């Protein structure tokens, strides 16, 4: 969708999560605000998020948006709100959100190599490199 059909990824995670790590070329439209730091951080739903998302998708993105959340139930609820709102012909959601993207691709969009890296204490090397 991103490469061949002109979709733009819209990251609905918090601004803090987006600034920490995000998909290259993604737009931020946070569905939650975060207050506090570290283990005491609290997320609050943003009121009017659906209006902001719809305006962004209809205006700048040409109705082609791929929603990236955090993979949790709140992100799925927000994607369902956008679907229920209607009016957007090219709306897609990546199930599992940004964490699912990272399992297959890097943040730059390059496919990750198959296989596993050996972990300390493993009995054999799961992934061979030139140094083996």
Short mmCIF file of N, CA and C in Angstrom, two decimals, residues 113 116-118 125-132:
data_model
loop_
_atom_site.label_atom_id
_atom_site.label_comp_id
_atom_site.label_asym_id
_atom_site.label_seq_id
_atom_site.Cartn_x
_atom_site.Cartn_y
_atom_site.Cartn_z
N UNK A 113 16.03 -9.27 7.84
CA UNK A 113 16.54 -10.56 7.42
C UNK A 113 15.84 -11.67 8.19
N UNK A 116 17.25 -15.91 13.21
CA UNK A 116 17.40 -15.33 14.53
C UNK A 116 18.87 -15.11 14.82
N UNK A 117 19.14 -14.16 15.68
CA UNK A 117 20.50 -13.97 16.16
C UNK A 117 20.69 -14.87 17.37
N UNK A 118 21.87 -15.44 17.51
CA UNK A 118 22.15 -16.27 18.67
C UNK A 118 22.12 -15.44 19.94
N UNK A 125 24.66 -21.48 17.10
CA UNK A 125 24.39 -20.20 16.47
C UNK A 125 23.20 -20.35 15.55
N UNK A 126 22.20 -19.55 15.77
CA UNK A 126 21.00 -19.61 14.94
C UNK A 126 21.16 -18.82 13.65
N UNK A 127 22.11 -17.90 13.64
CA UNK A 127 22.28 -17.03 12.48
C UNK A 127 23.77 -16.94 12.19
N UNK A 128 24.16 -17.32 11.03
CA UNK A 128 25.59 -17.35 10.69
C UNK A 128 26.00 -16.08 9.98
N UNK A 129 27.15 -15.56 10.37
CA UNK A 129 27.71 -14.38 9.74
C UNK A 129 29.12 -14.70 9.29
N UNK A 130 29.78 -13.77 8.65
CA UNK A 130 31.14 -13.99 8.17
C UNK A 130 32.11 -14.20 9.32
N UNK A 131 31.79 -13.69 10.49
CA UNK A 131 32.70 -13.84 11.63
C UNK A 131 32.65 -15.22 12.25
N UNK A 132 31.67 -16.06 11.89
CA UNK A 132 31.58 -17.40 12.46
C UNK A 132 32.61 -18.26 11.81
#
